[in-house]
Coordinates of C-alpha atoms in Angstrom, one line a residue:
X1 CA 1.6 -30.5 -31.0
X2 CA 2.7 -27.0 -30.7
X3 CA 6.4 -26.2 -30.6
X4 CA 7.9 -24.2 -28.5
X5 CA 11.0 -22.0 -29.7
X6 CA 13.5 -20.2 -27.7
X7 CA 14.8 -17.0 -28.9
X8 CA 18.1 -15.7 -27.2
X9 CA 18.2 -11.9 -27.4
X10 CA 22.0 -11.5 -25.3
X11 CA 23.9 -9.7 -28.0
X12 CA 20.4 -7.2 -28.3
X13 CA 18.7 -6.7 -25.2
X14 CA 21.9 -7.7 -23.1
X15 CA 23.7 -4.3 -24.9
X16 CA 21.8 -2.1 -22.7
X17 CA 24.4 -3.4 -20.1
X18 CA 27.9 -3.1 -21.8
X19 CA 26.9 -0.1 -24.4
X20 CA 26.4 -3.4 -26.9
X21 CA 30.3 -3.9 -26.7
X22 CA 30.8 -7.5 -26.6
X23 CA 33.8 -7.6 -28.8
X24 CA 33.8 -9.2 -31.9
X25 CA 35.6 -12.6 -31.2
X26 CA 33.2 -12.4 -28.1
X27 CA 30.0 -12.0 -30.2
X28 CA 31.1 -14.7 -32.6
X29 CA 31.6 -16.7 -29.7
X30 CA 28.4 -16.4 -28.4
X31 CA 26.6 -16.9 -31.4
X32 CA 28.9 -20.2 -31.7
X33 CA 27.6 -21.8 -28.5
X34 CA 23.7 -20.7 -28.7
X35 CA 24.0 -22.5 -32.1
X36 CA 25.8 -25.4 -30.4
X37 CA 23.5 -25.5 -27.7
X38 CA 20.3 -26.0 -30.5
X39 CA 18.7 -22.6 -30.0
X40 CA 16.2 -22.4 -31.9
X41 CA 16.3 -18.4 -32.7
X42 CA 20.0 -16.6 -32.2
X43 CA 19.6 -12.7 -32.0
X44 CA 22.5 -10.8 -32.9
X45 CA 21.9 -6.9 -32.2
X46 CA 20.7 -4.4 -33.8
X47 CA 20.1 -2.8 -37.4
X48 CA 20.3 0.7 -37.4
X49 CA 21.4 4.0 -38.8
X50 CA 22.1 5.7 -36.0
X51 CA 25.4 5.1 -35.4
X52 CA 28.8 4.1 -37.2
X53 CA 29.4 0.7 -37.7
X54 CA 31.9 -0.7 -34.7
X55 CA 33.0 -4.1 -35.2
X56 CA 33.3 -4.9 -31.7
X57 CA 29.6 -3.3 -31.3
X58 CA 26.8 -5.3 -32.0
X59 CA 25.1 -2.3 -33.8
X60 CA 25.0 -3.0 -37.4
X61 CA 24.1 -0.9 -40.7
X62 CA 24.2 -3.6 -43.1
X63 CA 23.3 -7.0 -43.5
X64 CA 26.8 -8.1 -44.8
X65 CA 28.3 -7.2 -40.9
X66 CA 25.6 -9.8 -39.6
X67 CA 26.7 -12.2 -41.8
X68 CA 30.6 -12.4 -40.5
X69 CA 29.2 -13.6 -36.9
X70 CA 26.8 -16.5 -38.2
X71 CA 28.5 -19.7 -38.5
X72 CA 28.4 -21.6 -41.9
X73 CA 27.7 -24.6 -40.4
X74 CA 23.8 -25.0 -40.7
X75 CA 22.5 -26.2 -37.2
X76 CA 18.8 -25.9 -37.9
X77 CA 18.7 -22.6 -36.2
X78 CA 17.2 -19.3 -37.5
X79 CA 19.7 -16.0 -37.0
X80 CA 17.7 -12.5 -36.6
X81 CA 17.8 -8.9 -35.9
X82 CA 15.8 -6.0 -34.7
X83 CA 15.2 -3.1 -36.1
X84 CA 13.6 0.1 -33.5
X85 CA 10.9 2.3 -35.6
X86 CA 12.3 4.7 -37.0
X87 CA 15.7 4.1 -36.6
X88 CA 16.6 2.1 -40.3
X89 CA 14.4 2.3 -43.3
X90 CA 13.5 -1.5 -44.0
X91 CA 13.3 -0.6 -48.3
X92 CA 17.5 -0.4 -47.7
X93 CA 16.9 -4.3 -46.8
X94 CA 18.9 -6.5 -49.2
X95 CA 16.9 -9.7 -50.6
X96 CA 17.3 -12.4 -47.9
X97 CA 18.2 -15.0 -50.5
X98 CA 21.9 -14.3 -50.2
X99 CA 22.5 -13.7 -46.8
X100 CA 22.6 -16.2 -43.6
X101 CA 20.7 -13.6 -41.8
X102 CA 16.9 -15.1 -41.3
X103 CA 14.6 -12.7 -39.8
X104 CA 14.0 -9.2 -38.8
X105 CA 12.6 -8.5 -35.6
X106 CA 10.5 -5.2 -35.8
X107 CA 9.7 -2.8 -32.5
X108 CA 7.2 -0.2 -32.1
X109 CA 5.5 2.4 -30.0
X110 CA 1.6 2.1 -29.9
X111 CA 1.7 5.7 -31.4
X112 CA 3.5 4.3 -34.5
X113 CA 1.6 1.2 -35.3
X114 CA 0.1 2.1 -38.9
X115 CA 3.7 3.4 -40.1
X116 CA 5.3 0.2 -38.1
X117 CA 3.1 -2.6 -39.9
X118 CA 3.5 -0.4 -43.3
X119 CA 7.2 -1.3 -42.9
X120 CA 6.6 -4.6 -41.6
X121 CA 5.3 -5.4 -45.4
X122 CA 8.2 -4.0 -47.1
X123 CA 10.5 -6.4 -44.5
X124 CA 8.4 -9.6 -45.3
X125 CA 8.5 -8.8 -49.3
X126 CA 12.5 -8.9 -49.0
X127 CA 12.0 -12.5 -48.0
X128 CA 12.9 -11.9 -44.1
X129 CA 10.7 -13.8 -41.6
X130 CA 8.9 -11.0 -39.9
X131 CA 8.2 -10.6 -36.5
X132 CA 6.2 -8.2 -35.0
X133 CA 6.9 -6.5 -31.6
X134 CA 4.4 -4.6 -30.4
X135 CA 6.0 -2.5 -27.5
X136 CA 4.7 -2.5 -24.1
X137 CA 1.6 -4.3 -25.1
X138 CA 0.0 -3.4 -21.6
X139 CA -0.5 -0.1 -23.0
X140 CA -3.3 -1.1 -25.5
X141 CA -6.6 -0.9 -24.5
X142 CA -8.7 -4.0 -25.7
X143 CA -10.0 -2.5 -28.4
X144 CA -7.3 -1.3 -29.5
X145 CA -5.0 -4.7 -29.1
X146 CA -7.7 -6.4 -31.0
X147 CA -6.9 -3.9 -34.0
X148 CA -3.6 -4.9 -34.0
X149 CA -4.3 -8.2 -34.3
X150 CA -6.6 -8.0 -37.4
X151 CA -4.0 -5.9 -38.9
X152 CA -1.6 -8.5 -38.2
X153 CA -3.8 -11.1 -39.6
X154 CA -3.5 -9.2 -42.8
X155 CA 0.3 -8.9 -42.9
X156 CA 1.0 -12.5 -41.5
X157 CA 4.5 -12.3 -40.2
X158 CA 6.4 -15.1 -38.7
X159 CA 5.0 -14.1 -34.8
X160 CA 3.3 -12.1 -33.3
X161 CA 4.7 -10.8 -29.8
X162 CA 3.1 -10.0 -26.3
X163 CA 5.8 -7.3 -24.8
X164 CA 6.9 -7.0 -21.7
X165 CA 8.7 -4.0 -21.4
X166 CA 8.7 -2.8 -18.3
X167 CA 9.0 -6.3 -15.8
X168 CA 5.1 -5.3 -14.7
X169 CA 3.2 -8.2 -16.6
X170 CA 1.1 -10.4 -13.9
X171 CA -0.3 -14.0 -14.9
X172 CA -3.5 -12.9 -15.9
X173 CA -2.6 -9.8 -17.3
X174 CA -0.6 -12.6 -19.9
X175 CA -3.5 -14.7 -19.7
X176 CA -5.4 -11.8 -20.3
X177 CA -3.6 -10.8 -23.5
X178 CA -2.9 -14.4 -24.5
X179 CA -6.5 -15.3 -24.9
X180 CA -7.3 -12.3 -27.0
X181 CA -4.3 -13.4 -29.5
X182 CA -5.2 -17.0 -29.7
X183 CA -8.7 -16.5 -30.5
X184 CA -8.5 -14.0 -33.1
X185 CA -4.5 -14.7 -34.5
X186 CA -4.7 -16.9 -37.7
X187 CA -3.5 -19.7 -36.7
X188 CA -0.3 -19.9 -38.4
X189 CA 0.8 -17.2 -36.8
X190 CA 3.4 -17.9 -33.9
X191 CA 2.8 -16.4 -30.4
X192 CA 6.3 -14.7 -28.9
X193 CA 6.8 -13.2 -25.6
X194 CA 9.5 -11.1 -24.4
X195 CA 9.8 -10.6 -20.8
X196 CA 12.0 -8.3 -18.0
X197 CA 12.2 -9.3 -14.8
X198 CA 11.5 -6.3 -12.8
X199 CA 9.2 -8.4 -10.6
X200 CA 10.8 -11.8 -10.3
X201 CA 8.1 -13.1 -13.1
X202 CA 9.6 -13.9 -16.0
X203 CA 10.2 -17.6 -15.3
X204 CA 6.9 -17.7 -13.7
X205 CA 5.0 -16.3 -16.5
X206 CA 7.2 -17.7 -18.8
X207 CA 6.3 -21.0 -17.7
X208 CA 2.0 -19.9 -17.4
X209 CA 2.4 -19.8 -21.1
X210 CA 3.9 -22.9 -22.5
X211 CA 1.5 -24.5 -20.1
X212 CA -1.4 -22.9 -21.5
X213 CA -3.9 -25.5 -23.1
X214 CA -3.5 -24.5 -26.6
X215 CA -1.5 -25.5 -29.8
X216 CA 0.2 -22.6 -31.0
X217 CA 3.6 -22.0 -31.7
X218 CA 5.0 -20.1 -29.5
X219 CA 8.4 -18.1 -29.5
X220 CA 10.0 -17.3 -26.1
X221 CA 12.7 -14.5 -25.4
X222 CA 15.5 -15.9 -23.2
X223 CA 19.0 -14.1 -22.4
X224 CA 22.0 -16.0 -21.1
X225 CA 22.4 -15.4 -17.1
X226 CA 19.5 -12.6 -17.7
X227 CA 21.5 -10.3 -19.2
X228 CA 19.4 -7.7 -20.2
X229 CA 18.4 -3.5 -19.1
X230 CA 17.4 -3.3 -15.8
X231 CA 16.2 -6.1 -14.1
X232 CA 16.8 -7.6 -17.1
X233 CA 15.6 -10.5 -19.1
X234 CA 13.9 -14.6 -18.7
X235 CA 17.5 -17.1 -18.1
X236 CA 17.9 -19.0 -20.9
X237 CA 19.9 -21.6 -19.0
X238 CA 17.1 -21.8 -16.6
X239 CA 14.3 -22.2 -18.9
X240 CA 16.2 -24.6 -20.9
X241 CA 16.9 -26.8 -18.5
X242 CA 13.0 -26.4 -17.8
X243 CA 11.8 -27.0 -21.1
X244 CA 14.4 -30.1 -21.3
X245 CA 12.8 -31.4 -17.7
X246 CA 8.9 -30.8 -18.7
X247 CA 8.7 -30.7 -22.3
X248 CA 10.8 -33.2 -23.8
X249 CA 13.2 -30.9 -25.4
X250 CA 16.8 -31.1 -25.9
X251 CA 18.8 -28.3 -25.5
X252 CA 21.9 -28.7 -24.7
X253 CA 22.9 -26.4 -22.0
X254 CA 27.1 -26.9 -21.8
X255 CA 27.5 -24.4 -24.4
X256 CA 25.6 -22.1 -22.4
X257 CA 27.5 -22.6 -19.0
X258 CA 30.8 -22.2 -20.8
X259 CA 29.6 -19.0 -22.4
X260 CA 28.3 -17.8 -18.9
X261 CA 31.7 -18.5 -17.5
X262 CA 33.9 -17.3 -20.0
X263 CA 32.3 -14.1 -21.1
X264 CA 28.9 -13.1 -20.3
X265 CA 30.1 -13.1 -16.4
X266 CA 32.6 -10.7 -16.9
X267 CA 30.7 -8.6 -18.4
X268 CA 28.0 -8.8 -14.9
X269 CA 31.6 -8.0 -12.3
X270 CA 31.6 -4.7 -14.4
X271 CA 28.3 -3.1 -14.8
X272 CA 25.5 -5.9 -12.7
X273 CA 22.3 -6.1 -13.7
X274 CA 18.8 -7.9 -11.4
X275 CA 16.3 -7.3 -9.5
X276 CA 16.6 -4.2 -7.9
X277 CA 13.8 -1.6 -6.2
X278 CA 14.2 0.8 -8.3
X279 CA 13.5 -1.4 -11.0
X280 CA 10.6 -2.8 -9.3
X281 CA 9.3 0.6 -8.3
X282 CA 9.5 1.7 -12.5
X283 CA 7.8 -2.3 -13.1
X284 CA 5.0 -0.9 -10.7
X285 CA 4.7 2.8 -12.2
X286 CA 4.4 1.1 -15.8
X287 CA 7.7 3.6 -16.5
X288 CA 10.8 2.9 -18.9
X289 CA 13.4 1.2 -16.7
X290 CA 15.5 4.0 -17.3
X291 CA 14.0 5.8 -14.8
X292 CA 15.0 4.0 -12.2
X293 CA 18.2 3.7 -13.1
X294 CA 18.8 7.6 -13.5
X295 CA 17.0 7.7 -9.9
X296 CA 18.7 5.2 -8.3
X297 CA 22.4 6.5 -9.7
X298 CA 21.6 9.9 -7.6
X299 CA 22.1 7.7 -4.4
X300 CA 20.4 11.0 -3.0
X301 CA 16.9 9.5 -2.1
X302 CA 15.2 6.6 -0.3
X303 CA 13.2 4.6 -2.1
X304 CA 10.0 6.2 -0.9
X305 CA 10.7 9.5 -2.1
X306 CA 12.2 7.8 -5.8
X307 CA 8.4 6.2 -5.5
X308 CA 6.7 9.9 -5.0
X309 CA 8.5 11.0 -7.9
X310 CA 7.1 8.3 -10.0
X311 CA 3.8 9.1 -8.9
X312 CA 4.8 13.0 -10.1
X313 CA 5.2 11.5 -14.0
X314 CA 2.5 12.6 -16.7
X315 CA 1.2 9.3 -18.5
X316 CA 2.7 10.5 -22.1
X317 CA 6.2 10.4 -20.4
X318 CA 6.3 7.3 -18.9
X319 CA 6.8 4.9 -21.8
X320 CA 10.0 6.8 -23.6
X321 CA 12.9 7.7 -21.3
X322 CA 13.4 11.5 -21.5
X323 CA 16.4 11.9 -19.7
X324 CA 15.5 15.9 -19.9
X325 CA 12.2 15.7 -18.2
X326 CA 13.4 13.2 -15.4
X327 CA 15.9 15.5 -14.4
X328 CA 14.1 18.5 -14.4
X329 CA 11.6 16.5 -12.7
X330 CA 13.9 15.4 -9.8
X331 CA 15.3 19.1 -9.2
X332 CA 11.9 20.2 -9.0
X333 CA 11.2 17.6 -6.5
X334 CA 14.3 18.2 -4.8
X335 CA 14.0 21.9 -4.5
X336 CA 10.1 21.5 -3.0
X337 CA 10.6 22.0 1.2
X338 CA 11.4 24.9 3.9
X339 CA 14.0 27.0 4.4
X340 CA 15.4 27.9 7.6
X341 CA 17.8 31.2 8.2
X342 CA 17.9 32.3 11.9
X343 CA 21.7 31.3 12.5
X344 CA 22.8 33.1 9.1
X345 CA 24.4 36.0 10.4
X346 CA 25.6 33.3 13.4
X347 CA 27.0 31.3 11.1
X348 CA 28.9 34.0 8.8
X349 CA 30.5 35.5 11.8
X350 CA 32.0 32.0 13.2
X351 CA 33.2 31.1 9.6
X352 CA 35.1 35.2 9.5
X353 CA 38.7 34.8 8.6
X354 CA 39.0 31.0 9.7
X355 CA 40.3 28.3 7.7
X356 CA 37.6 26.3 6.8
X357 CA 37.9 22.3 6.2
X358 CA 35.8 20.6 4.7
X359 CA 35.9 16.5 5.8
X360 CA 34.3 14.3 3.0
X361 CA 33.5 10.8 3.7
X362 CA 36.1 9.2 1.3
X363 CA 38.7 6.4 1.9
X364 CA 41.3 8.9 2.5
X365 CA 40.0 11.1 5.7
X366 CA 40.2 7.7 7.7
X367 CA 43.5 6.6 5.5
X368 CA 45.2 10.1 6.5
X369 CA 43.9 10.8 9.8
X370 CA 46.4 11.7 11.7
X371 CA 47.4 14.9 8.8
X372 CA 43.8 15.8 9.0
X373 CA 43.5 15.9 13.1
X374 CA 47.2 17.5 13.2
X375 CA 45.7 20.3 10.7
X376 CA 42.8 20.9 12.6
X377 CA 44.7 21.2 16.2
X378 CA 47.1 23.2 14.9
X379 CA 45.4 26.1 13.0
X380 CA 42.3 28.5 14.0
X381 CA 39.5 26.1 11.8
X382 CA 35.9 25.4 11.5
X383 CA 35.4 21.5 10.6
X384 CA 32.3 20.6 8.3
X385 CA 32.0 17.1 7.8
X386 CA 30.0 16.2 4.4
X387 CA 27.2 14.1 4.6
X388 CA 28.7 12.1 7.7
X389 CA 30.1 11.9 10.9
X390 CA 33.2 11.9 11.1
X391 CA 34.7 9.2 13.4
X392 CA 38.0 10.4 14.5
X393 CA 36.8 13.9 15.7
X394 CA 33.8 15.9 16.8
X395 CA 33.3 18.4 13.5
X396 CA 31.7 21.8 14.5
X397 CA 29.1 21.2 12.0
X398 CA 27.9 18.7 9.6
X399 CA 26.5 19.5 5.9
X400 CA 24.0 17.4 4.6
X401 CA 22.1 17.4 1.1
X402 CA 21.6 13.9 1.0
X403 CA 17.9 12.5 2.6
X404 CA 19.1 8.8 2.8
X405 CA 22.2 10.1 4.8
X406 CA 20.6 12.7 6.9
X407 CA 18.1 9.9 8.2
X408 CA 21.1 7.1 9.1
X409 CA 22.2 10.4 11.0
X410 CA 22.4 10.7 15.3
X411 CA 19.3 12.5 16.1
X412 CA 21.2 14.0 18.5
X413 CA 23.6 16.2 16.4
X414 CA 20.6 17.8 14.4
X415 CA 21.5 21.1 16.0
X416 CA 24.6 21.0 14.6
X417 CA 23.5 20.4 11.1
X418 CA 23.1 22.2 8.2
X419 CA 21.0 20.7 5.3
X420 CA 19.2 21.7 2.2
X421 CA 15.7 22.1 1.8
X422 CA 14.6 18.7 0.3
X423 CA 15.3 17.2 3.4
X424 CA 12.0 17.4 5.8
X425 CA 13.6 18.4 8.9
X426 CA 13.2 20.6 12.3
X427 CA 15.5 22.0 14.9
X428 CA 18.5 21.9 12.9
X429 CA 21.1 24.9 12.4
X430 CA 20.5 26.1 8.8
X431 CA 18.3 25.0 6.4
X432 CA 19.5 26.1 2.9
X433 CA 17.5 26.4 0.0
X434 CA 18.5 23.3 -2.4
X435 CA 18.4 25.0 -5.7
X436 CA 20.8 27.9 -4.6
X437 CA 23.8 25.4 -4.3
X438 CA 23.5 23.3 -7.4
X439 CA 26.3 23.0 -10.5
X440 CA 26.1 23.2 -14.0
X441 CA 27.7 19.7 -14.7
X442 CA 24.9 16.9 -14.6
X443 CA 26.8 14.2 -13.5
X444 CA 28.0 16.3 -10.1
X445 CA 24.7 18.5 -10.1
X446 CA 23.6 18.4 -6.3
X447 CA 26.9 16.6 -5.7
X448 CA 27.6 17.3 -1.5
X449 CA 31.3 18.3 -1.1
X450 CA 30.7 20.7 -4.1
X451 CA 27.3 22.0 -2.6
X452 CA 29.1 22.8 0.5
X453 CA 31.8 25.2 -1.3
X454 CA 29.4 27.0 -3.1
X455 CA 27.1 27.5 0.5
X456 CA 30.4 29.1 2.0
X457 CA 31.3 31.0 -1.0
X458 CA 27.7 32.3 -0.5
X459 CA 28.5 33.2 3.0
X460 CA 31.7 35.0 2.6
X461 CA 34.0 32.9 3.0
X462 CA 37.9 33.0 1.1
X463 CA 40.0 30.0 1.7
X464 CA 38.7 26.5 1.9
X465 CA 40.9 23.2 3.0
X466 CA 40.0 19.8 1.2
X467 CA 40.2 16.1 3.1
X468 CA 38.7 13.0 2.0
X469 CA 37.4 14.4 -1.6
X470 CA 39.3 11.6 -3.2
X471 CA 36.5 11.1 -6.3
X472 CA 35.6 7.6 -7.4
X473 CA 37.2 4.3 -7.9
X474 CA 35.7 2.0 -10.1
X475 CA 36.8 -0.4 -7.0
X476 CA 33.0 0.5 -4.9
X477 CA 35.4 -0.5 -1.7
X478 CA 37.9 1.9 -2.7
X479 CA 35.7 4.9 -2.3
X480 CA 34.2 5.2 1.3
X481 CA 35.4 5.1 4.6
X482 CA 32.2 3.3 6.2
X483 CA 31.2 -0.1 4.6
X484 CA 27.5 1.3 4.6
X485 CA 28.0 3.8 2.6
X486 CA 28.9 2.0 -0.3
X487 CA 27.1 1.6 -3.5
X488 CA 27.2 0.4 -6.8
X489 CA 27.3 2.2 -9.7
X490 CA 27.9 2.4 -13.3
X491 CA 31.5 2.8 -14.5
X492 CA 30.0 5.2 -16.9
X493 CA 28.6 7.3 -14.2
X494 CA 31.8 7.2 -11.5
X495 CA 33.7 8.5 -15.0
X496 CA 31.2 11.2 -15.6
X497 CA 31.4 12.2 -12.0
X498 CA 35.3 12.1 -11.6
X499 CA 35.5 14.4 -14.9
X500 CA 32.6 16.9 -13.2
X501 CA 34.8 17.0 -9.8
X502 CA 37.7 18.1 -11.4
X503 CA 36.1 20.8 -13.7
X504 CA 33.8 22.2 -10.8
X505 CA 36.3 22.4 -8.4
X506 CA 38.2 24.1 -11.0
X507 CA 35.6 26.7 -11.5
X508 CA 35.0 26.9 -7.9
X509 CA 38.8 27.8 -7.0
X510 CA 38.5 31.1 -9.4
X511 CA 36.0 32.2 -6.5
X512 CA 37.5 30.8 -3.4
X513 CA 40.9 29.6 -2.7
X514 CA 41.2 26.2 -2.7
X515 CA 43.7 23.4 -0.7
X516 CA 43.5 19.9 -0.4
X517 CA 44.7 18.3 3.0
X518 CA 44.2 15.0 1.3
X519 CA 44.8 14.9 -2.7
X520 CA 42.1 13.6 -5.3
X521 CA 43.0 10.4 -6.1
X522 CA 40.2 10.0 -9.4
X523 CA 40.1 13.7 -10.8
X524 CA 42.5 16.8 -11.3
X525 CA 42.3 20.4 -10.8
X526 CA 43.6 22.4 -12.9

């Protein structure tokens, strides 16, 4: 009868959600609880020489650092770590005999197959259980996959994996790959399965694999609470319960639940993972999930426009995340569209010698509305709302660079809208070339408020007053005057935006006098 083993990868794949900063004590607790839950194989993190060792991060530079996390008591669990091809030389590994770590998972892309298999031989010669992780298994043709299986047969590792790196694998795809392996892989080699949940199929695909009519031993990857990059992974707690009820397994769910409550739940609150439309799109287009994260963090595109950007991507760029490439592709996409300048001279005359107030959508625009309205009434002003209609008073103009916000706009206001060329629209007051208003710092490159300031500088304004330019709090409820404008993003992204806001406003203030009606809350301007 086949043996089904669970490999929990929380400390490794889950690390994409918190930069692997679990904390030393939390890492020990996670491993201890997984051990007490009788999880068969526990992945402790990455082995890499790409960064210096930090005791609170589950990226290690040697085996001894991992040994410090593994309990001395043997509960018949195995402990493994992963090496990404090119990030660590396996010949630097010590012999396994004197260490607690049992195995190494070696991950590689199709282009590196030949060299990667050679590295796996070195790992096996060192005495470690060797797990062959051919990432993005769907990228192999049947012929290429069979050739890889033959090489794996010569190696005779502990396990050979089907890897659904982008969460795009349907049942028919899994069955096809499994059948090829089942009929061509040596019987003493286990078949592993690593999935992502971009299409909500991790659980059903794992069940499909378990239910296959085969005596082959299986290794199924999962993580606590599904913690993992993008849409996350198969949930350990769900799948062990399924195996207990249907396959006669004897996993103890209680230590897993404690870990969810005491450790993993806190990370989820800080940086949630799980199914989203952008992650679905990345799977549908067979692309690295970080591309979806990049576009989603922009918060400028409706989902159908993100889809168009995925369709523009070259096949050779889909498997590995290239931030420079997606940034250039995003900018190229946003720069398409027409301009409309028939009111340019009129707008220049309107703002001449006027006090111009830009009203952002931040919470202070409502909390301090009396101050803003008083300023407008007592001064000869031109008021411009940024990416929203300002409820307390009707502004003279509305500036929009965000396609999503424009779609939500009352169409009766189109004739007072100044928009950027990335937004398809007719009958607006002005339409300005998007690329002319971009800033130098990536995090705020197309920030609407900063783009509006650059627009006013180009039209000869000499002084601007800002209201509702708070910056961004980690508490999303503190960011916007309207709840429907709220969106959740990573703390690191928020911090980068705030830093970029401060630096860019400091730079722009050298070109135009900038005064604040409501003070910024989350950044400072020098």
